[in-house]
Amino acid sequence: MNDNIIISTQDLCKFYRNGTIKALNGVSTEIRRGEVVVIIGPSGSGKSTLLRSLNLLEIPTTGRIYFEGTDITDPSLDVNLYRRRMGMVFQHFNLFPHMTVLKNMTIAPIKLLKKSEEEAKQKALQLLRLVGLEDRAEAYPSQLSGGQKQRVAIVRSLCMEPDMMLFDEPTSALDPEMVGEVLDVMKNLAETGMTMAVVTHEMGFAREVADRVIFMDEGQILEEGTPEQIFDHPQNPRTQAFLSKVL
């Protein structure tokens, strides 16, 4: 296994209803360290299923997933040990409503990484400062806007010091004026060299930030390449049809 490849899938399939619905149908791809990969495609194309399979939130029907050289689809493994090294940000923020922002951010590093309360707190405040929310540390999620909640969700994942970050349509539940503040945080994260896999409908973000764009439809990767290749010179007729509607 190439040390430069952080995660790879081999012939990944996810079938529902006795195989009549093929959410993933033979997906093989890899993501390199420091790479930003953006996955685009129509609704129901398998984008989120692929992303959620990478940390086994979706269990593949067949196929293999290798994370940092280990086959994490091996049922004898404790997958939670590997999930800790993959930050995940969802459409909905999944913050604990009864905990302050700071508590939301420090609970996992204290429990799982065995950090001291002070160490976890300092790390959390440093990350909140980076996203302009240090003054909201003692606020509760109900006191935050959608964009603020999503920024907290991102830095909460970073508190676990992951090796890569997975984003599943992180702006789709936000009001339009809040989308930019979350995308800015993701752009800044990409600039630090964080490995990222992002499912999004934000084509401007994909064009600007991605190292590689993957286009999916009907559970398969139909085309992948640099943003310039995909957006300016798409080869597959299905890619061309999709982009003609969304650009």
CSV table of C-alpha atoms in Angstrom, one decimal:
chain,number,residue,atom,x,y,z
A,1,MET,CA,0.0,0.0,0.0
A,2,ASN,CA,1.4,3.4,-1.0
A,3,ASP,CA,2.0,5.5,2.2
A,4,ASN,CA,0.8,8.5,0.3
A,5,ILE,CA,-2.7,7.0,-0.1
A,6,ILE,CA,-4.7,7.6,3.0
A,7,ILE,CA,-7.9,5.8,2.0
A,8,SER,CA,-8.9,3.6,-0.9
A,9,THR,CA,-12.0,1.6,-1.9
A,10,GLN,CA,-12.0,-1.5,-4.1
A,11,ASP,CA,-15.1,-2.5,-6.0
A,12,LEU,CA,-17.4,-1.1,-3.3
A,13,CYS,CA,-21.1,-2.1,-3.6
A,14,LYS,CA,-24.0,-1.2,-1.5
A,15,PHE,CA,-27.3,-2.9,-2.4
A,16,TYR,CA,-30.8,-2.5,-0.9
A,17,ARG,CA,-34.0,-4.5,-1.4
A,18,ASN,CA,-32.3,-7.7,-2.4
A,19,GLY,CA,-30.0,-6.0,-4.9
A,20,THR,CA,-32.8,-4.1,-6.7
A,21,ILE,CA,-31.4,-0.8,-5.6
A,22,LYS,CA,-27.7,-0.3,-6.3
A,23,ALA,CA,-26.7,2.7,-4.2
A,24,LEU,CA,-23.0,1.9,-4.9
A,25,ASN,CA,-22.1,-0.3,-7.8
A,26,GLY,CA,-18.5,-1.2,-8.0
A,27,VAL,CA,-16.8,2.0,-6.8
A,28,SER,CA,-13.0,2.0,-6.8
A,29,THR,CA,-11.1,5.1,-5.9
A,30,GLU,CA,-8.4,6.5,-3.6
A,31,ILE,CA,-7.6,9.7,-1.8
A,32,ARG,CA,-4.0,10.8,-1.2
A,33,ARG,CA,-2.7,12.6,1.9
A,34,GLY,CA,-3.4,16.4,1.7
A,35,GLU,CA,-5.8,16.0,-1.2
A,36,VAL,CA,-9.2,17.7,-1.4
A,37,VAL,CA,-11.6,15.5,-3.3
A,38,VAL,CA,-15.1,16.9,-4.0
A,39,ILE,CA,-17.8,14.5,-5.0
A,40,ILE,CA,-20.6,15.9,-7.2
A,41,GLY,CA,-23.7,14.4,-8.9
A,42,PRO,CA,-27.5,14.4,-8.9
A,43,SER,CA,-29.5,13.5,-5.9
A,44,GLY,CA,-29.6,9.7,-5.4
A,45,SER,CA,-26.3,9.2,-7.3
A,46,GLY,CA,-24.6,7.5,-4.4
A,47,LYS,CA,-22.4,10.4,-3.3
A,48,SER,CA,-23.4,10.4,0.4
A,49,THR,CA,-23.5,6.6,0.5
A,50,LEU,CA,-19.9,6.5,-0.7
A,51,LEU,CA,-18.8,9.2,1.8
A,52,ARG,CA,-20.6,7.4,4.7
A,53,SER,CA,-19.0,4.1,3.7
A,54,LEU,CA,-15.5,5.5,4.1
A,55,ASN,CA,-15.9,5.4,7.9
A,56,LEU,CA,-18.4,2.5,7.8
A,57,LEU,CA,-21.5,4.5,8.8
A,58,GLU,CA,-22.8,2.6,5.8
A,59,ILE,CA,-21.6,-1.0,5.8
A,60,PRO,CA,-20.8,-2.1,2.2
A,61,THR,CA,-22.6,-5.1,0.8
A,62,THR,CA,-19.3,-6.2,-0.9
A,63,GLY,CA,-15.9,-4.6,-1.5
A,64,ARG,CA,-13.0,-3.4,0.6
A,65,ILE,CA,-12.0,-0.1,2.2
A,66,TYR,CA,-8.4,0.4,3.2
A,67,PHE,CA,-7.6,3.3,5.6
A,68,GLU,CA,-3.9,4.0,6.2
A,69,GLY,CA,-3.1,0.5,4.9
A,70,THR,CA,-5.6,-1.4,7.1
A,71,ASP,CA,-8.7,-3.2,5.7
A,72,ILE,CA,-11.4,-1.6,7.9
A,73,THR,CA,-14.1,-3.8,6.4
A,74,ASP,CA,-12.5,-6.7,8.3
A,75,PRO,CA,-15.2,-7.5,10.9
A,76,SER,CA,-12.7,-8.5,13.5
A,77,LEU,CA,-11.4,-4.9,13.8
A,78,ASP,CA,-12.7,-2.3,16.3
A,79,VAL,CA,-13.8,0.2,13.7
A,80,ASN,CA,-14.3,2.9,16.3
A,81,LEU,CA,-10.5,3.2,16.7
A,82,TYR,CA,-10.3,4.1,13.0
A,83,ARG,CA,-13.4,6.4,13.0
A,84,ARG,CA,-11.6,8.6,15.5
A,85,ARG,CA,-9.0,9.4,12.9
A,86,MET,CA,-11.7,10.5,10.4
A,87,GLY,CA,-13.6,13.7,11.3
A,88,MET,CA,-17.2,13.7,10.0
A,89,VAL,CA,-19.4,16.7,9.4
A,90,PHE,CA,-23.1,16.2,8.5
A,91,GLN,CA,-25.8,18.3,6.9
A,92,HIS,CA,-27.3,18.7,10.4
A,93,PHE,CA,-24.9,19.7,13.1
A,94,ASN,CA,-25.5,16.9,15.7
A,95,LEU,CA,-24.4,19.1,18.6
A,96,PHE,CA,-25.5,18.1,22.1
A,97,PRO,CA,-28.2,20.7,22.9
A,98,HIS,CA,-27.8,20.5,26.7
A,99,MET,CA,-24.0,21.2,26.5
A,100,THR,CA,-22.2,24.5,25.9
A,101,VAL,CA,-20.1,24.9,22.7
A,102,LEU,CA,-16.9,24.3,24.8
A,103,LYS,CA,-18.3,21.1,26.4
A,104,ASN,CA,-19.4,19.8,23.0
A,105,MET,CA,-15.9,20.2,21.8
A,106,THR,CA,-14.0,18.8,24.8
A,107,ILE,CA,-16.1,15.8,25.7
A,108,ALA,CA,-14.6,13.4,23.1
A,109,PRO,CA,-10.9,14.4,23.4
A,110,ILE,CA,-11.2,13.9,27.2
A,111,LYS,CA,-13.0,10.6,27.0
A,112,LEU,CA,-11.4,9.0,23.9
A,113,LEU,CA,-8.0,10.7,23.6
A,114,LYS,CA,-7.6,10.8,27.4
A,115,LYS,CA,-6.6,14.5,27.3
A,116,SER,CA,-6.7,16.5,30.4
A,117,GLU,CA,-9.6,18.9,30.8
A,118,GLU,CA,-7.3,21.9,30.5
A,119,GLU,CA,-5.5,20.6,27.5
A,120,ALA,CA,-8.8,19.8,25.7
A,121,LYS,CA,-10.1,23.3,26.6
A,122,GLN,CA,-7.1,25.1,25.3
A,123,LYS,CA,-7.2,23.2,22.0
A,124,ALA,CA,-10.9,23.9,21.7
A,125,LEU,CA,-10.5,27.7,22.3
A,126,GLN,CA,-7.7,27.8,19.8
A,127,LEU,CA,-9.9,26.2,17.2
A,128,LEU,CA,-12.8,28.5,18.0
A,129,ARG,CA,-10.5,31.5,17.6
A,130,LEU,CA,-9.7,30.2,14.1
A,131,VAL,CA,-13.3,30.3,13.1
A,132,GLY,CA,-14.2,33.5,14.8
A,133,LEU,CA,-16.3,31.9,17.6
A,134,GLU,CA,-14.1,32.1,20.7
A,135,ASP,CA,-16.7,34.5,22.3
A,136,ARG,CA,-19.4,31.8,21.9
A,137,ALA,CA,-17.6,29.1,23.9
A,138,GLU,CA,-20.1,29.3,26.8
A,139,ALA,CA,-23.1,29.6,24.6
A,140,TYR,CA,-25.6,26.7,24.0
A,141,PRO,CA,-26.3,25.5,20.4
A,142,SER,CA,-29.8,27.0,20.6
A,143,GLN,CA,-28.2,30.4,20.9
A,144,LEU,CA,-26.2,30.0,17.6
A,145,SER,CA,-27.1,30.6,14.0
A,146,GLY,CA,-27.0,27.7,11.6
A,147,GLY,CA,-23.7,28.8,10.2
A,148,GLN,CA,-22.2,29.2,13.6
A,149,LYS,CA,-23.5,25.7,14.6
A,150,GLN,CA,-21.8,24.2,11.5
A,151,ARG,CA,-18.6,26.0,12.2
A,152,VAL,CA,-18.6,24.6,15.7
A,153,ALA,CA,-19.4,21.1,14.2
A,154,ILE,CA,-16.3,21.4,12.0
A,155,VAL,CA,-13.9,22.5,14.8
A,156,ARG,CA,-15.4,19.9,17.1
A,157,SER,CA,-14.2,17.2,14.7
A,158,LEU,CA,-10.8,18.9,14.5
A,159,CYS,CA,-10.5,18.6,18.3
A,160,MET,CA,-10.0,14.9,17.7
A,161,GLU,CA,-7.0,15.6,15.6
A,162,PRO,CA,-8.2,13.5,12.6
A,163,ASP,CA,-6.0,12.4,9.7
A,164,MET,CA,-8.8,13.3,7.3
A,165,MET,CA,-12.2,15.0,7.2
A,166,LEU,CA,-15.4,13.9,5.6
A,167,PHE,CA,-18.1,16.5,4.8
A,168,ASP,CA,-21.6,15.3,3.8
A,169,GLU,CA,-23.3,18.3,2.2
A,170,PRO,CA,-22.3,20.5,5.1
A,171,THR,CA,-24.1,23.6,3.7
A,172,SER,CA,-27.3,22.1,2.4
A,173,ALA,CA,-29.3,22.8,5.6
A,174,LEU,CA,-28.1,26.4,5.9
A,175,ASP,CA,-29.8,29.7,4.8
A,176,PRO,CA,-28.0,31.0,1.7
A,177,GLU,CA,-26.3,33.9,3.5
A,178,MET,CA,-24.7,31.5,6.0
A,179,VAL,CA,-23.2,29.2,3.4
A,180,GLY,CA,-20.2,31.4,2.7
A,181,GLU,CA,-19.0,31.5,6.3
A,182,VAL,CA,-18.9,27.7,6.4
A,183,LEU,CA,-17.2,27.3,3.0
A,184,ASP,CA,-14.6,29.9,4.1
A,185,VAL,CA,-13.7,27.6,7.1
A,186,MET,CA,-13.4,24.6,4.8
A,187,LYS,CA,-11.2,26.6,2.4
A,188,ASN,CA,-8.9,27.6,5.2
A,189,LEU,CA,-8.8,24.0,6.4
A,190,ALA,CA,-7.8,22.8,2.9
A,191,GLU,CA,-5.0,25.4,2.9
A,192,THR,CA,-3.5,23.8,6.0
A,193,GLY,CA,-3.1,20.5,4.1
A,194,MET,CA,-5.9,18.6,5.7
A,195,THR,CA,-7.1,15.6,3.6
A,196,MET,CA,-10.7,16.2,2.8
A,197,ALA,CA,-13.5,14.3,1.0
A,198,VAL,CA,-16.5,16.6,0.4
A,199,VAL,CA,-20.0,15.9,-1.0
A,200,THR,CA,-21.5,19.2,-2.0
A,201,HIS,CA,-23.8,21.0,-4.4
A,202,GLU,CA,-21.6,24.1,-4.2
A,203,MET,CA,-19.9,24.0,-7.6
A,204,GLY,CA,-17.9,27.3,-7.0
A,205,PHE,CA,-16.3,25.6,-3.9
A,206,ALA,CA,-15.5,22.5,-6.0
A,207,ARG,CA,-13.9,24.6,-8.7
A,208,GLU,CA,-11.9,26.7,-6.3
A,209,VAL,CA,-10.8,24.3,-3.6
A,210,ALA,CA,-10.8,20.7,-5.0
A,211,ASP,CA,-7.6,19.0,-6.2
A,212,ARG,CA,-9.9,16.4,-7.9
A,213,VAL,CA,-13.6,16.3,-8.7
A,214,ILE,CA,-15.5,13.0,-8.9
A,215,PHE,CA,-18.8,12.9,-10.8
A,216,MET,CA,-21.2,10.1,-9.7
A,217,ASP,CA,-24.4,8.8,-11.1
A,218,GLU,CA,-26.4,5.6,-10.5
A,219,GLY,CA,-23.9,4.4,-7.9
A,220,GLN,CA,-20.9,4.7,-10.1
A,221,ILE,CA,-18.0,7.1,-10.7
A,222,LEU,CA,-18.6,8.2,-14.3
A,223,GLU,CA,-15.8,10.7,-14.5
A,224,GLU,CA,-13.0,12.3,-12.4
A,225,GLY,CA,-10.3,14.8,-13.0
A,226,THR,CA,-9.1,18.3,-12.0
A,227,PRO,CA,-11.8,21.0,-11.6
A,228,GLU,CA,-10.7,22.4,-15.0
A,229,GLN,CA,-11.1,19.0,-16.7
A,230,ILE,CA,-14.5,18.4,-15.1
A,231,PHE,CA,-16.1,21.8,-15.3
A,232,ASP,CA,-14.5,23.1,-18.5
A,233,HIS,CA,-14.0,20.0,-20.6
A,234,PRO,CA,-16.3,17.2,-19.3
A,235,GLN,CA,-16.0,14.1,-21.4
A,236,ASN,CA,-19.0,11.9,-20.3
A,237,PRO,CA,-22.4,12.9,-21.8
A,238,ARG,CA,-24.0,12.5,-18.3
A,239,THR,CA,-21.5,14.8,-16.7
A,240,GLN,CA,-22.1,17.3,-19.5
A,241,ALA,CA,-25.9,17.1,-19.0
A,242,PHE,CA,-25.6,17.5,-15.2
A,243,LEU,CA,-23.3,20.5,-15.4
A,244,SER,CA,-25.4,22.2,-18.0
A,245,LYS,CA,-28.2,22.3,-15.4
A,246,VAL,CA,-26.3,23.4,-12.4
A,247,LEU,CA,-23.7,25.9,-13.7
